[in-house]
mmCIF file of C-alpha atoms and ligand atoms in Angstrom:
data_model
loop_
_atom_site.group_PDB
_atom_site.id
_atom_site.type_symbol
_atom_site.label_atom_id
_atom_site.label_comp_id
_atom_site.label_asym_id
_atom_site.label_seq_id
_atom_site.Cartn_x
_atom_site.Cartn_y
_atom_site.Cartn_z
ATOM 1 C CA MET V 1128 -22.572 -15.629 -21.426
ATOM 2 C CA SER V 1129 -24.999 -13.069 -21.238
ATOM 3 C CA MET V 1130 -24.884 -9.339 -21.350
ATOM 4 C CA PRO V 1131 -25.399 -8.936 -17.030
ATOM 5 C CA HIS V 1132 -22.593 -11.264 -16.342
ATOM 6 C CA LYS V 1133 -19.852 -9.547 -18.851
ATOM 7 C CA PHE V 1134 -20.846 -6.407 -17.047
ATOM 8 C CA LEU V 1135 -20.416 -7.705 -13.357
ATOM 9 C CA LEU V 1136 -17.139 -9.669 -14.192
ATOM 10 C CA LEU V 1137 -16.291 -5.587 -15.632
ATOM 11 C CA LEU V 1138 -17.238 -4.484 -12.418
ATOM 12 C CA LEU V 1139 -15.302 -7.061 -10.157
ATOM 13 C CA PRO V 1140 -11.533 -5.211 -9.983
ATOM 14 C CA LEU V 1141 -13.576 -2.080 -9.664
ATOM 15 C CA LEU V 1142 -15.265 -3.316 -6.745
ATOM 16 C CA TYR V 1143 -11.738 -4.563 -5.057
ATOM 17 C CA LEU V 1144 -10.415 -1.516 -5.992
ATOM 18 C CA PHE V 1145 -13.490 0.085 -4.204
ATOM 19 C CA SER V 1146 -13.466 -2.093 -1.314
ATOM 20 C CA GLU V 1147 -9.086 -1.299 -1.140
ATOM 21 C CA ALA V 1148 -10.077 2.490 -0.690
ATOM 22 C CA VAL V 1149 -12.462 2.495 1.597
ATOM 23 C CA THR V 1150 -10.527 -0.318 4.264
ATOM 24 C CA ALA V 1151 -6.877 1.546 4.032
ATOM 25 C CA LEU V 1152 -6.437 2.958 7.423
ATOM 26 C CA PRO V 1153 -6.281 5.328 8.905
ATOM 27 C CA ARG V 1154 -8.589 7.476 6.455
ATOM 28 C CA GLU V 1155 -7.007 10.683 4.811
ATOM 29 C CA GLN V 1156 -8.934 13.878 5.554
ATOM 30 C CA ALA V 1157 -7.029 16.569 5.346
ATOM 31 C CA VAL V 1158 -8.891 19.654 7.258
ATOM 32 C CA PRO V 1159 -9.110 20.616 11.006
ATOM 33 C CA GLY V 1160 -9.499 17.294 13.078
ATOM 34 C CA GLY V 1161 -8.146 15.500 11.000
ATOM 35 C CA ILE V 1162 -5.301 13.438 8.730
ATOM 36 C CA ALA V 1163 -2.804 14.303 6.343
ATOM 37 C CA LEU V 1164 -1.194 11.779 4.534
ATOM 38 C CA ILE V 1165 2.487 12.614 2.787
ATOM 39 C CA ASN V 1166 4.491 10.513 0.830
ATOM 40 C CA LEU V 1167 8.130 11.244 1.407
ATOM 41 C CA SER V 1168 10.528 9.038 0.107
ATOM 42 C CA ASN V 1169 10.784 5.575 -1.455
ATOM 43 C CA THR V 1170 11.246 3.252 1.267
ATOM 44 C CA ASP V 1171 14.842 1.995 -0.439
ATOM 45 C CA THR V 1172 15.997 5.055 1.491
ATOM 46 C CA PRO V 1173 17.024 5.430 5.099
ATOM 47 C CA LYS V 1174 13.850 6.525 7.164
ATOM 48 C CA PRO V 1175 13.371 10.642 7.456
ATOM 49 C CA THR V 1176 11.935 11.960 10.384
ATOM 50 C CA ALA V 1177 9.366 14.738 10.069
ATOM 51 C CA HIS V 1178 8.257 17.769 12.621
ATOM 52 C CA LEU V 1179 4.661 19.552 12.455
ATOM 53 C CA GLY V 1180 5.513 22.637 14.462
ATOM 54 C CA LYS V 1181 7.709 21.248 17.532
ATOM 55 C CA HIS V 1182 5.542 18.086 17.472
ATOM 56 C CA GLN V 1183 7.787 14.881 15.778
ATOM 57 C CA VAL V 1184 5.064 13.098 13.260
ATOM 58 C CA LEU V 1185 4.629 9.463 12.736
ATOM 59 C CA ILE V 1186 5.721 7.801 9.910
ATOM 60 C CA ARG V 1187 5.090 4.671 8.276
ATOM 61 C CA ALA V 1188 6.479 2.374 5.521
ATOM 62 C CA HIS V 1189 3.125 2.198 3.272
ATOM 63 C CA GLU V 1190 2.862 1.303 -0.467
ATOM 64 C CA GLY V 1191 7.094 0.994 -1.034
ATOM 65 C CA GLN V 1192 6.669 4.956 0.654
ATOM 66 C CA TRP V 1193 8.184 6.959 4.182
ATOM 67 C CA GLN V 1194 4.486 8.004 4.380
ATOM 68 C CA ALA V 1195 3.774 10.730 7.602
ATOM 69 C CA VAL V 1196 0.630 10.194 9.299
ATOM 70 C CA VAL V 1197 0.092 13.692 10.612
ATOM 71 C CA GLY V 1198 -2.416 15.273 12.955
ATOM 72 C CA LEU V 1199 -4.007 18.606 12.282
ATOM 73 C CA SER V 1200 -5.362 19.829 15.220
ATOM 74 C CA LEU V 1201 -8.850 21.710 15.143
ATOM 75 C CA GLU V 1202 -7.296 25.125 15.114
ATOM 76 C CA THR V 1203 -5.201 24.583 12.303
ATOM 77 C CA ALA V 1204 -4.912 27.329 9.939
ATOM 78 C CA VAL V 1205 -6.726 26.436 6.700
ATOM 79 C CA GLY V 1206 -4.653 26.750 3.563
ATOM 80 C CA THR V 1207 -1.077 25.864 3.058
ATOM 81 C CA ASN V 1208 0.415 24.051 6.011
ATOM 82 C CA THR V 1209 4.201 22.764 5.962
ATOM 83 C CA LEU V 1210 5.636 19.439 7.449
ATOM 84 C CA GLN V 1211 9.960 19.944 8.277
ATOM 85 C CA VAL V 1212 11.339 16.499 7.163
ATOM 86 C CA THR V 1213 15.259 15.365 8.494
ATOM 87 C CA SER V 1214 17.108 13.082 6.281
ATOM 88 C CA THR V 1215 18.855 10.583 8.288
ATOM 89 C CA LYS V 1216 22.175 12.461 6.889
ATOM 90 C CA GLY V 1217 20.462 16.030 8.390
ATOM 91 C CA GLU V 1218 19.144 17.432 5.305
ATOM 92 C CA VAL V 1219 16.066 19.238 6.011
ATOM 93 C CA LYS V 1220 13.366 20.155 3.780
ATOM 94 C CA ARG V 1221 9.573 22.018 3.943
ATOM 95 C CA VAL V 1222 7.193 20.409 2.259
ATOM 96 C CA ASN V 1223 3.870 21.829 1.915
ATOM 97 C CA PHE V 1224 0.350 20.571 1.952
ATOM 98 C CA LYS V 1225 -3.165 22.056 1.727
ATOM 99 C CA VAL V 1226 -5.837 21.834 4.456
ATOM 100 C CA LYS V 1227 -9.034 22.037 3.801
ATOM 101 C CA ASP V 1228 -12.345 23.937 5.711
ATOM 102 C CA LYS V 1229 -14.587 21.907 7.374
ATOM 103 C CA ARG V 1230 -17.481 23.032 9.708
ATOM 104 C CA TYR V 1231 -18.694 21.176 13.082
ATOM 105 C CA PRO V 1232 -21.597 20.950 13.931
ATOM 106 C CA GLU V 1233 -23.081 22.886 17.284
ATOM 107 C CA THR V 1234 -24.080 21.068 20.664
ATOM 108 C CA HIS V 1235 -26.203 22.322 23.322
ATOM 109 C CA ILE V 1236 -25.617 19.956 26.367
ATOM 110 C CA THR V 1237 -27.249 20.878 30.008
ATOM 111 C CA ILE V 1238 -24.883 19.934 33.059
ATOM 112 C CA LYS V 1239 -26.731 19.444 36.228
ATOM 113 C CA ASP V 1240 -23.484 19.708 38.452
ATOM 114 C CA LYS V 1241 -23.093 22.864 37.998
ATOM 115 C CA ARG V 1242 -19.297 22.841 39.592
ATOM 116 C CA LYS V 1243 -18.398 20.905 36.654
ATOM 117 C CA VAL V 1244 -19.813 24.055 34.435
ATOM 118 C CA ASN V 1245 -17.881 26.716 36.825
ATOM 119 C CA PRO V 1246 -15.439 24.848 39.041
ATOM 120 C CA TYR V 1247 -14.440 26.175 42.197
ATOM 121 C CA LYS V 1248 -11.746 27.792 42.647
ATOM 122 C CA ASP V 1249 -10.307 24.947 44.394
ATOM 123 C CA ASP V 1250 -10.527 22.740 41.874
ATOM 124 C CA LEU V 1251 -8.521 25.097 39.434
ATOM 125 C CA GLU V 1252 -5.238 23.771 40.723
ATOM 126 C CA ARG V 1253 -6.487 19.871 40.506
ATOM 127 C CA ILE V 1254 -7.717 20.730 36.614
ATOM 128 C CA TYR V 1255 -4.705 22.269 36.026
ATOM 129 C CA SER V 1256 -2.014 19.511 36.934
ATOM 130 C CA GLU V 1257 -4.600 17.361 35.371
ATOM 131 C CA GLN V 1258 -4.171 19.091 32.066
ATOM 132 C CA ARG V 1259 -0.906 19.052 32.249
ATOM 133 C CA ARG V 1260 -0.492 15.233 33.062
ATOM 134 C CA SER V 1261 -2.376 15.044 29.664
ATOM 135 C CA ARG V 1262 -0.076 16.827 27.804
ATOM 136 C CA THR V 1263 2.640 14.687 28.943
ATOM 137 C CA ALA V 1264 0.620 11.672 27.653
ATOM 138 C CA PHE V 1265 -0.400 12.744 24.901
ATOM 139 C CA ASN V 1266 3.480 14.227 23.938
ATOM 140 C CA ARG V 1267 4.764 10.963 23.936
ATOM 141 C CA HIS V 1268 7.080 10.278 20.960
ATOM 142 C CA SER V 1269 7.807 6.564 21.898
ATOM 143 C CA GLU V 1270 9.576 3.842 19.276
ATOM 144 C CA LEU V 1271 6.739 1.200 19.563
ATOM 145 C CA GLU V 1272 5.453 0.052 16.622
ATOM 146 C CA PRO V 1273 1.656 1.492 15.786
ATOM 147 C CA ASP V 1274 -1.062 -0.591 14.779
ATOM 148 C CA VAL V 1275 -3.411 2.398 12.504
ATOM 149 C CA GLU V 1276 -6.129 -0.005 11.722
ATOM 150 C CA PHE V 1277 -8.425 0.098 14.916
ATOM 151 C CA ILE V 1278 -11.453 -2.215 16.187
ATOM 152 C CA LEU V 1279 -13.886 -0.556 18.147
ATOM 153 C CA PRO V 1280 -13.349 -0.041 22.524
ATOM 154 C CA ILE V 1281 -16.932 -0.783 22.738
ATOM 155 C CA SER V 1282 -20.108 -2.024 20.869
ATOM 156 C CA GLY V 1283 -22.436 0.978 21.756
ATOM 157 C CA ARG V 1284 -24.109 3.972 20.002
ATOM 158 C CA LEU V 1285 -22.852 6.554 19.046
ATOM 159 C CA SER V 1286 -23.773 9.519 20.718
ATOM 160 C CA GLY V 1287 -21.579 12.313 20.509
ATOM 161 C CA ASN V 1288 -19.187 13.164 17.055
ATOM 162 C CA PHE V 1289 -15.570 14.516 16.950
ATOM 163 C CA GLY V 1290 -15.830 18.070 16.244
ATOM 164 C CA ARG V 1291 -19.054 19.571 17.795
ATOM 165 C CA ARG V 1292 -18.833 22.948 19.274
ATOM 166 C CA ARG V 1293 -20.213 22.685 22.831
ATOM 167 C CA PHE V 1294 -21.855 24.792 24.736
ATOM 168 C CA PHE V 1295 -22.585 23.395 28.609
ATOM 169 C CA ASN V 1296 -25.637 25.263 30.150
ATOM 170 C CA LYS V 1297 -25.414 28.279 27.796
ATOM 171 C CA GLN V 1298 -21.593 28.564 28.263
ATOM 172 C CA PRO V 1299 -19.060 28.373 25.304
ATOM 173 C CA ARG V 1300 -16.047 25.814 26.200
ATOM 174 C CA LYS V 1301 -14.179 23.818 23.851
ATOM 175 C CA PRO V 1302 -15.043 21.504 21.101
ATOM 176 C CA HIS V 1303 -15.653 18.148 21.585
ATOM 177 C CA SER V 1304 -11.996 16.116 21.185
ATOM 178 C CA GLY V 1305 -13.238 12.883 20.424
ATOM 179 C CA MET V 1306 -15.651 10.256 19.909
ATOM 180 C CA ASP V 1307 -18.160 9.394 22.112
ATOM 181 C CA ILE V 1308 -20.524 5.464 22.543
ATOM 182 C CA ALA V 1309 -23.517 5.229 25.213
ATOM 183 C CA ALA V 1310 -23.482 2.209 26.420
ATOM 184 C CA PRO V 1311 -24.554 0.794 30.141
ATOM 185 C CA THR V 1312 -22.002 1.177 33.125
ATOM 186 C CA GLY V 1313 -19.826 -1.938 32.907
ATOM 187 C CA THR V 1314 -19.997 -2.757 29.638
ATOM 188 C CA GLU V 1315 -16.532 -3.982 28.486
ATOM 189 C CA VAL V 1316 -13.919 -1.719 27.280
ATOM 190 C CA ILE V 1317 -11.219 -3.191 24.914
ATOM 191 C CA SER V 1318 -7.718 -1.582 23.278
ATOM 192 C CA PRO V 1319 -8.517 -0.990 19.925
ATOM 193 C CA ALA V 1320 -4.877 -1.794 18.882
ATOM 194 C CA ALA V 1321 -1.674 -2.887 20.785
ATOM 195 C CA GLY V 1322 -0.066 -0.423 23.052
ATOM 196 C CA LYS V 1323 1.578 0.500 26.602
ATOM 197 C CA ILE V 1324 -0.650 1.611 29.433
ATOM 198 C CA VAL V 1325 1.054 5.439 30.050
ATOM 199 C CA ASP V 1326 -1.276 6.930 32.883
ATOM 200 C CA THR V 1327 -4.454 5.943 34.371
ATOM 201 C CA GLY V 1328 -6.032 8.121 36.976
ATOM 202 C CA ASP V 1329 -9.570 10.146 38.583
ATOM 203 C CA PHE V 1330 -9.897 13.146 36.473
ATOM 204 C CA PHE V 1331 -12.052 15.844 37.316
ATOM 205 C CA PHE V 1332 -14.027 17.029 34.322
ATOM 206 C CA ASN V 1333 -13.077 13.178 32.713
ATOM 207 C CA GLY V 1334 -13.539 10.977 35.284
ATOM 208 C CA ASN V 1335 -11.272 7.688 35.586
ATOM 209 C CA THR V 1336 -9.506 7.670 32.707
ATOM 210 C CA ILE V 1337 -7.035 5.554 30.650
ATOM 211 C CA PHE V 1338 -4.431 6.763 28.552
ATOM 212 C CA VAL V 1339 -2.749 4.353 25.798
ATOM 213 C CA ASP V 1340 0.000 4.702 23.745
ATOM 214 C CA HIS V 1341 0.561 3.262 20.440
ATOM 215 C CA GLY V 1342 3.523 4.256 19.387
ATOM 216 C CA GLN V 1343 5.230 7.520 17.488
ATOM 217 C CA GLY V 1344 2.725 9.695 19.077
ATOM 218 C CA LEU V 1345 -0.363 7.943 18.493
ATOM 219 C CA VAL V 1346 -1.677 8.043 21.905
ATOM 220 C CA THR V 1347 -5.470 7.429 22.768
ATOM 221 C CA MET V 1348 -7.145 8.265 25.936
ATOM 222 C CA TYR V 1349 -10.032 6.510 27.402
ATOM 223 C CA CYS V 1350 -12.294 8.352 29.840
ATOM 224 C CA HIS V 1351 -15.854 8.592 32.187
ATOM 225 C CA LEU V 1352 -14.861 4.588 33.151
ATOM 226 C CA ASP V 1353 -16.266 2.774 35.977
ATOM 227 C CA THR V 1354 -13.347 0.199 36.391
ATOM 228 C CA ILE V 1355 -9.869 0.567 35.781
ATOM 229 C CA ASN V 1356 -8.448 -3.266 34.580
ATOM 230 C CA VAL V 1357 -5.321 -2.106 33.662
ATOM 231 C CA LYS V 1358 -1.766 -0.373 35.592
ATOM 232 C CA LYS V 1359 0.987 2.073 34.389
ATOM 233 C CA GLY V 1360 3.412 0.255 32.604
ATOM 234 C CA ASP V 1361 1.233 -2.764 31.001
ATOM 235 C CA MET V 1362 1.669 -4.290 27.624
ATOM 236 C CA VAL V 1363 -2.065 -4.751 26.023
ATOM 237 C CA LYS V 1364 -2.445 -6.513 22.670
ATOM 238 C CA GLN V 1365 -5.491 -5.519 20.235
ATOM 239 C CA GLY V 1366 -9.540 -6.005 21.405
ATOM 240 C CA GLU V 1367 -7.804 -6.704 25.277
ATOM 241 C CA LYS V 1368 -9.767 -5.644 28.174
ATOM 242 C CA ILE V 1369 -9.069 -2.300 29.743
ATOM 243 C CA ALA V 1370 -11.604 -1.333 31.716
ATOM 244 C CA THR V 1371 -15.748 -0.798 31.900
ATOM 245 C CA VAL V 1372 -17.522 1.788 30.889
ATOM 246 C CA GLY V 1373 -19.175 4.385 33.613
ATOM 247 C CA MET V 1374 -20.567 7.701 34.348
ATOM 248 C CA THR V 1375 -17.350 9.345 36.475
ATOM 249 C CA GLY V 1376 -16.495 12.926 35.967
ATOM 250 C CA ARG V 1377 -18.552 15.305 33.771
ATOM 251 C CA VAL V 1378 -21.490 13.360 32.006
ATOM 252 C CA THR V 1379 -25.280 13.419 31.697
ATOM 253 C CA GLY V 1380 -25.204 9.396 31.199
ATOM 254 C CA PRO V 1381 -23.172 6.552 31.034
ATOM 255 C CA HIS V 1382 -20.766 6.292 27.609
ATOM 256 C CA LEU V 1383 -16.904 5.716 26.874
ATOM 257 C CA HIS V 1384 -15.548 9.607 25.823
ATOM 258 C CA TRP V 1385 -13.090 8.365 23.386
ATOM 259 C CA SER V 1386 -9.674 10.537 22.123
ATOM 260 C CA VAL V 1387 -7.134 9.863 19.717
ATOM 261 C CA SER V 1388 -4.178 11.679 19.567
ATOM 262 C CA LEU V 1389 -1.572 11.906 16.507
ATOM 263 C CA ASN V 1390 1.551 14.013 17.070
ATOM 264 C CA GLY V 1391 0.473 15.659 20.233
ATOM 265 C CA VAL V 1392 -3.240 17.040 18.784
ATOM 266 C CA ARG V 1393 -6.646 15.418 18.588
ATOM 267 C CA VAL V 1394 -8.402 14.272 15.574
ATOM 268 C CA ASP V 1395 -11.142 11.944 14.752
ATOM 269 C CA PRO V 1396 -11.189 8.447 16.133
ATOM 270 C CA ALA V 1397 -13.443 7.710 12.653
ATOM 271 C CA LEU V 1398 -10.707 8.303 10.509
ATOM 272 C CA PHE V 1399 -8.959 4.927 12.131
ATOM 273 C CA MET V 1400 -12.305 2.918 12.162
ATOM 274 C CA SER V 1401 -13.631 0.294 8.667
ATOM 275 C CA SER V 1402 -16.434 1.339 7.574
ATOM 276 C CA GLU V 1403 -18.213 -1.727 8.799
ATOM 277 C CA ALA V 1404 -17.227 -0.797 12.525
ATOM 278 C CA LEU V 1405 -18.700 2.357 12.207
ATOM 279 C CA GLU V 1406 -21.819 1.606 10.526
ATOM 280 C CA MET V 1407 -21.939 -0.998 14.073
ATOM 281 C CA LEU V 1408 -22.369 2.408 16.226
ATOM 282 C CA ASP V 1409 -25.525 3.603 14.453
ATOM 283 C CA ALA V 1410 -26.999 0.869 14.524
ATOM 284 C CA PRO V 1411 -25.668 -0.984 17.595
ATOM 285 C CA ASN V 1412 -28.547 -3.503 18.297
ATOM 286 C CA ARG V 1413 -28.732 -4.719 14.347
ATOM 287 C CA LYS V 1414 -27.090 -8.019 15.129
ATOM 288 C CA ILE V 1415 -28.340 -8.699 18.242
ATOM 289 C CA SER V 1416 -32.546 -7.806 16.924
ATOM 290 C CA LYS V 1417 -34.755 -10.383 17.270
ATOM 291 C CA LYS V 1418 -38.516 -10.514 16.149
HETATM 292 ZN ZN1 LIG Q 2345 -16.786 13.377 24.963
#
């Protein structure tokens, strides 16, 4: 056998390991807005429960371990954070983990409808009640078994990353709590994983909106929709159509705003996607390009 062939054979197991590493989802990124993966105990022991602050955390069986999949809010303090783990016998232990710093870029957006930047007094009551409604959906912790390997909810172009510090008409607002994918009005939106529709409605900022509960505190939200094709209580499969893209609410053009929430906090949706899926968002026309 020639040298290059031998070399390739040596590389194969490495390539295999590497591809395993990049496809294991969700990806760990222990930063504000990211995810910490924390092994708690062997799966031959009973499944423990864990809390970050007052929120119960998703726990899955992963490579022989009970692993906590911990959502870290954009406000998470950098440095040592603590997970509270409770055994089935009621013993409580504290597990420390480190959170690293991450600086998200700034973005400036001009909104023509000034009411969507500085709402009228009459709008505030509606906005506050919608915030409570969103919190209720995001704070769920159901016993559904979550699928954490998402597929893309639409094909389109990545137009806004998670975490960007935003200024609307030069005024600072909350950082971007999801991923924006631009696509023409009417583009089909599918559920990236199986789940239950837990709320739908027309929201002041978010426009037509759907919340999907995937289980154990993993909840996703779809905003600015044109049509909503599901109703509260429906069970959906991975890949099932739930809506179409639109430009309802506070928008500058048709796109999907997609948020992913874990233990009550919004995290980067990209961490639930394979690198192949993310590449498609950067070059959405690649597969259909013709000479
Ligand atoms: Zn958005």
